[in-house]
Amino acid sequence: MQCRLYQRKTNMFNKSELLQAANTARESAYAPYSKFKVGAAVLTKDGKTFHGCNVENASYGLCNCAERTALFSAIAAGYRPGDFAAIAVTGDTEGPIAPCGACRQVIIELGGPELPVLLTNLKGDLKTTTAGDQLPDAFYLKPE
């Protein structure tokens, strides 16, 4: 999805459009067991948006979260760590949704600690944070 959500010169992005993209992604979720649909949208610095949704499997260890689906889709399309401007995540939760630990690790490795992370729910509650705030004292390896 090509969008003009990100303005490189001002390092700004359209939060409401990114949140809407996450809501749209949520509708594609495959959650027949938990019925807990999650959507995510990751925005690249060149203005492209990649959607992700959770995908469940009867063997629960084989499930994939929305955040990782969105980021892995961008990586599969040729993007690399440092190419991301923001990520938004939504779900049907009481307050803003919280990513799991595995997703926090992937977000910080691919997005960096300063990556804006927008967490919301179906009521529109919003928490704006960063990948670093979501995962203090993160684990890092240097890729070869």
PDB file of C-alpha atoms in Angstrom:
ATOM      1  CA  MET A   1       0.000   0.000   0.000  1.00  0.00           C
ATOM      2  CA  GLN A   2       1.606   3.260  -1.137  1.00  0.00           C
ATOM      3  CA  CYS A   3       0.756   6.151   1.166  1.00  0.00           C
ATOM      4  CA  ARG A   4       1.853   9.679   1.816  1.00  0.00           C
ATOM      5  CA  LEU A   5       1.784   9.019   5.533  1.00  0.00           C
ATOM      6  CA  TYR A   6       5.420   9.912   6.119  1.00  0.00           C
ATOM      7  CA  GLN A   7       7.037  13.249   5.375  1.00  0.00           C
ATOM      8  CA  ARG A   8      10.785  12.680   5.346  1.00  0.00           C
ATOM      9  CA  LYS A   9      11.783  16.355   5.714  1.00  0.00           C
ATOM     10  CA  THR A  10       9.847  16.844   8.941  1.00  0.00           C
ATOM     11  CA  ASN A  11      10.161  13.253  10.207  1.00  0.00           C
ATOM     12  CA  MET A  12       6.382  13.303  10.760  1.00  0.00           C
ATOM     13  CA  PHE A  13       3.682  10.799   9.876  1.00  0.00           C
ATOM     14  CA  ASN A  14      -0.098  10.761   9.878  1.00  0.00           C
ATOM     15  CA  LYS A  15      -1.044   8.894  13.058  1.00  0.00           C
ATOM     16  CA  SER A  16      -4.743   8.565  12.275  1.00  0.00           C
ATOM     17  CA  GLU A  17      -4.073   7.021   8.842  1.00  0.00           C
ATOM     18  CA  LEU A  18      -1.567   4.557  10.302  1.00  0.00           C
ATOM     19  CA  LEU A  19      -4.025   3.600  13.043  1.00  0.00           C
ATOM     20  CA  GLN A  20      -6.748   3.110  10.427  1.00  0.00           C
ATOM     21  CA  ALA A  21      -4.394   0.866   8.460  1.00  0.00           C
ATOM     22  CA  ALA A  22      -3.906  -1.272  11.589  1.00  0.00           C
ATOM     23  CA  ASN A  23      -7.698  -1.480  12.036  1.00  0.00           C
ATOM     24  CA  THR A  24      -8.080  -2.545   8.413  1.00  0.00           C
ATOM     25  CA  ALA A  25      -5.390  -5.198   8.853  1.00  0.00           C
ATOM     26  CA  ARG A  26      -7.209  -6.557  11.915  1.00  0.00           C
ATOM     27  CA  GLU A  27     -10.161  -7.527   9.747  1.00  0.00           C
ATOM     28  CA  SER A  28      -7.979 -10.096   7.934  1.00  0.00           C
ATOM     29  CA  ALA A  29      -6.963 -11.889  11.137  1.00  0.00           C
ATOM     30  CA  TYR A  30      -7.322 -15.665  11.259  1.00  0.00           C
ATOM     31  CA  ALA A  31      -8.217 -16.317  14.892  1.00  0.00           C
ATOM     32  CA  PRO A  32     -10.629 -19.287  14.984  1.00  0.00           C
ATOM     33  CA  TYR A  33      -9.419 -20.502  18.396  1.00  0.00           C
ATOM     34  CA  SER A  34      -8.980 -17.390  20.521  1.00  0.00           C
ATOM     35  CA  LYS A  35     -11.374 -15.125  18.569  1.00  0.00           C
ATOM     36  CA  PHE A  36      -8.864 -12.370  19.505  1.00  0.00           C
ATOM     37  CA  LYS A  37      -8.129 -10.445  16.306  1.00  0.00           C
ATOM     38  CA  VAL A  38      -5.118  -8.130  16.188  1.00  0.00           C
ATOM     39  CA  GLY A  39      -4.009  -5.800  13.418  1.00  0.00           C
ATOM     40  CA  ALA A  40      -0.771  -3.960  12.803  1.00  0.00           C
ATOM     41  CA  ALA A  41       0.573  -1.567  10.216  1.00  0.00           C
ATOM     42  CA  VAL A  42       4.215  -0.650   9.761  1.00  0.00           C
ATOM     43  CA  LEU A  43       5.159   2.497   7.883  1.00  0.00           C
ATOM     44  CA  THR A  44       8.431   2.710   5.978  1.00  0.00           C
ATOM     45  CA  LYS A  45      10.445   5.899   5.702  1.00  0.00           C
ATOM     46  CA  ASP A  46       9.682   6.038   1.979  1.00  0.00           C
ATOM     47  CA  GLY A  47       5.926   6.067   2.686  1.00  0.00           C
ATOM     48  CA  LYS A  48       4.851   2.457   2.125  1.00  0.00           C
ATOM     49  CA  THR A  49       2.590   0.708   4.595  1.00  0.00           C
ATOM     50  CA  PHE A  50       2.623  -3.018   5.284  1.00  0.00           C
ATOM     51  CA  HIS A  51      -0.338  -4.638   7.019  1.00  0.00           C
ATOM     52  CA  GLY A  52      -0.153  -7.544   9.427  1.00  0.00           C
ATOM     53  CA  CYS A  53      -2.703  -9.617  11.292  1.00  0.00           C
ATOM     54  CA  ASN A  54      -2.461 -12.478  13.716  1.00  0.00           C
ATOM     55  CA  VAL A  55      -2.632 -15.953  12.208  1.00  0.00           C
ATOM     56  CA  GLU A  56      -3.494 -18.833  14.538  1.00  0.00           C
ATOM     57  CA  ASN A  57      -2.816 -22.523  14.192  1.00  0.00           C
ATOM     58  CA  ALA A  58      -4.147 -25.537  16.108  1.00  0.00           C
ATOM     59  CA  SER A  59      -0.552 -26.047  17.233  1.00  0.00           C
ATOM     60  CA  TYR A  60      -0.346 -22.767  19.151  1.00  0.00           C
ATOM     61  CA  GLY A  61       3.439 -22.480  18.885  1.00  0.00           C
ATOM     62  CA  LEU A  62       3.019 -22.046  15.139  1.00  0.00           C
ATOM     63  CA  CYS A  63       0.872 -18.908  15.464  1.00  0.00           C
ATOM     64  CA  ASN A  64       2.176 -15.533  14.330  1.00  0.00           C
ATOM     65  CA  CYS A  65       1.333 -12.136  15.782  1.00  0.00           C
ATOM     66  CA  ALA A  66       0.175  -9.125  13.761  1.00  0.00           C
ATOM     67  CA  GLU A  67       3.261  -7.047  14.551  1.00  0.00           C
ATOM     68  CA  ARG A  68       5.652  -9.691  13.281  1.00  0.00           C
ATOM     69  CA  THR A  69       3.478 -10.382  10.231  1.00  0.00           C
ATOM     70  CA  ALA A  70       3.640  -6.693   9.220  1.00  0.00           C
ATOM     71  CA  LEU A  71       7.375  -6.381   9.805  1.00  0.00           C
ATOM     72  CA  PHE A  72       8.194  -9.715   8.159  1.00  0.00           C
ATOM     73  CA  SER A  73       6.121  -8.688   5.113  1.00  0.00           C
ATOM     74  CA  ALA A  74       8.180  -5.515   4.803  1.00  0.00           C
ATOM     75  CA  ILE A  75      11.430  -7.474   5.161  1.00  0.00           C
ATOM     76  CA  ALA A  76      10.224  -9.933   2.505  1.00  0.00           C
ATOM     77  CA  ALA A  77       9.592  -6.934   0.216  1.00  0.00           C
ATOM     78  CA  GLY A  78      13.218  -5.821   0.582  1.00  0.00           C
ATOM     79  CA  TYR A  79      13.150  -3.407   3.526  1.00  0.00           C
ATOM     80  CA  ARG A  80      15.828  -3.646   6.198  1.00  0.00           C
ATOM     81  CA  PRO A  81      16.369  -2.496   9.801  1.00  0.00           C
ATOM     82  CA  GLY A  82      16.346   1.291   9.925  1.00  0.00           C
ATOM     83  CA  ASP A  83      13.858   1.639   7.052  1.00  0.00           C
ATOM     84  CA  PHE A  84      10.826   1.988   9.331  1.00  0.00           C
ATOM     85  CA  ALA A  85       9.120   5.209  10.458  1.00  0.00           C
ATOM     86  CA  ALA A  86       6.463   3.837  12.857  1.00  0.00           C
ATOM     87  CA  ILE A  87       4.281   0.867  13.744  1.00  0.00           C
ATOM     88  CA  ALA A  88       0.670   0.831  14.946  1.00  0.00           C
ATOM     89  CA  VAL A  89      -1.079  -2.080  16.667  1.00  0.00           C
ATOM     90  CA  THR A  90      -4.753  -2.526  17.561  1.00  0.00           C
ATOM     91  CA  GLY A  91      -7.030  -5.084  19.162  1.00  0.00           C
ATOM     92  CA  ASP A  92     -10.246  -5.469  21.121  1.00  0.00           C
ATOM     93  CA  THR A  93      -8.770  -4.714  24.554  1.00  0.00           C
ATOM     94  CA  GLU A  94      -9.899  -2.643  27.527  1.00  0.00           C
ATOM     95  CA  GLY A  95      -7.035  -0.156  27.157  1.00  0.00           C
ATOM     96  CA  PRO A  96      -4.424   0.235  24.429  1.00  0.00           C
ATOM     97  CA  ILE A  97      -3.141  -3.179  23.328  1.00  0.00           C
ATOM     98  CA  ALA A  98       0.273  -4.366  24.508  1.00  0.00           C
ATOM     99  CA  PRO A  99       2.619  -6.334  22.229  1.00  0.00           C
ATOM    100  CA  CYS A 100       3.910  -9.671  23.490  1.00  0.00           C
ATOM    101  CA  GLY A 101       7.578 -10.060  24.409  1.00  0.00           C
ATOM    102  CA  ALA A 102       8.504 -11.777  21.145  1.00  0.00           C
ATOM    103  CA  CYS A 103       6.998  -8.922  19.145  1.00  0.00           C
ATOM    104  CA  ARG A 104       8.759  -6.332  21.306  1.00  0.00           C
ATOM    105  CA  GLN A 105      12.081  -8.030  20.516  1.00  0.00           C
ATOM    106  CA  VAL A 106      11.372  -8.092  16.760  1.00  0.00           C
ATOM    107  CA  ILE A 107      10.139  -4.472  16.783  1.00  0.00           C
ATOM    108  CA  ILE A 108      13.271  -3.189  18.521  1.00  0.00           C
ATOM    109  CA  GLU A 109      15.655  -5.202  16.341  1.00  0.00           C
ATOM    110  CA  LEU A 110      14.051  -4.196  13.043  1.00  0.00           C
ATOM    111  CA  GLY A 111      12.848  -0.727  14.029  1.00  0.00           C
ATOM    112  CA  GLY A 112      15.445   0.417  16.531  1.00  0.00           C
ATOM    113  CA  PRO A 113      14.818   1.757  20.026  1.00  0.00           C
ATOM    114  CA  GLU A 114      13.540   5.160  18.810  1.00  0.00           C
ATOM    115  CA  LEU A 115      10.841   3.700  16.525  1.00  0.00           C
ATOM    116  CA  PRO A 116       7.451   5.228  17.392  1.00  0.00           C
ATOM    117  CA  VAL A 117       4.971   2.559  18.523  1.00  0.00           C
ATOM    118  CA  LEU A 118       1.268   3.457  18.506  1.00  0.00           C
ATOM    119  CA  LEU A 119      -0.880   1.168  20.639  1.00  0.00           C
ATOM    120  CA  THR A 120      -4.657   1.445  20.469  1.00  0.00           C
ATOM    121  CA  ASN A 121      -7.915  -0.461  20.828  1.00  0.00           C
ATOM    122  CA  LEU A 122     -11.299  -0.489  19.119  1.00  0.00           C
ATOM    123  CA  LYS A 123     -12.509   2.378  21.324  1.00  0.00           C
ATOM    124  CA  GLY A 124      -9.701   4.614  20.063  1.00  0.00           C
ATOM    125  CA  ASP A 125      -7.687   4.776  23.289  1.00  0.00           C
ATOM    126  CA  LEU A 126      -4.096   5.550  22.311  1.00  0.00           C
ATOM    127  CA  LYS A 127      -0.689   5.096  23.892  1.00  0.00           C
ATOM    128  CA  THR A 128       2.248   6.518  21.968  1.00  0.00           C
ATOM    129  CA  THR A 129       5.583   5.053  23.002  1.00  0.00           C
ATOM    130  CA  THR A 130       8.845   3.820  21.465  1.00  0.00           C
ATOM    131  CA  ALA A 131      10.318   0.399  20.859  1.00  0.00           C
ATOM    132  CA  GLY A 132      12.968   1.157  23.493  1.00  0.00           C
ATOM    133  CA  ASP A 133      10.366   2.076  26.107  1.00  0.00           C
ATOM    134  CA  GLN A 134       8.475  -1.127  25.304  1.00  0.00           C
ATOM    135  CA  LEU A 135      11.588  -3.271  25.810  1.00  0.00           C
ATOM    136  CA  PRO A 136      14.118  -1.721  28.200  1.00  0.00           C
ATOM    137  CA  ASP A 137      17.460  -3.537  28.445  1.00  0.00           C
ATOM    138  CA  ALA A 138      16.783  -5.261  25.120  1.00  0.00           C
ATOM    139  CA  PHE A 139      18.884  -8.127  23.809  1.00  0.00           C
ATOM    140  CA  TYR A 140      21.052  -7.164  20.810  1.00  0.00           C
ATOM    141  CA  LEU A 141      23.412  -9.051  18.538  1.00  0.00           C
ATOM    142  CA  LYS A 142      25.503  -7.490  15.775  1.00  0.00           C
ATOM    143  CA  PRO A 143      24.555  -8.997  12.417  1.00  0.00           C
ATOM    144  CA  GLU A 144      27.527 -10.112  10.354  1.00  0.00           C
TER     145      GLU A 144
END
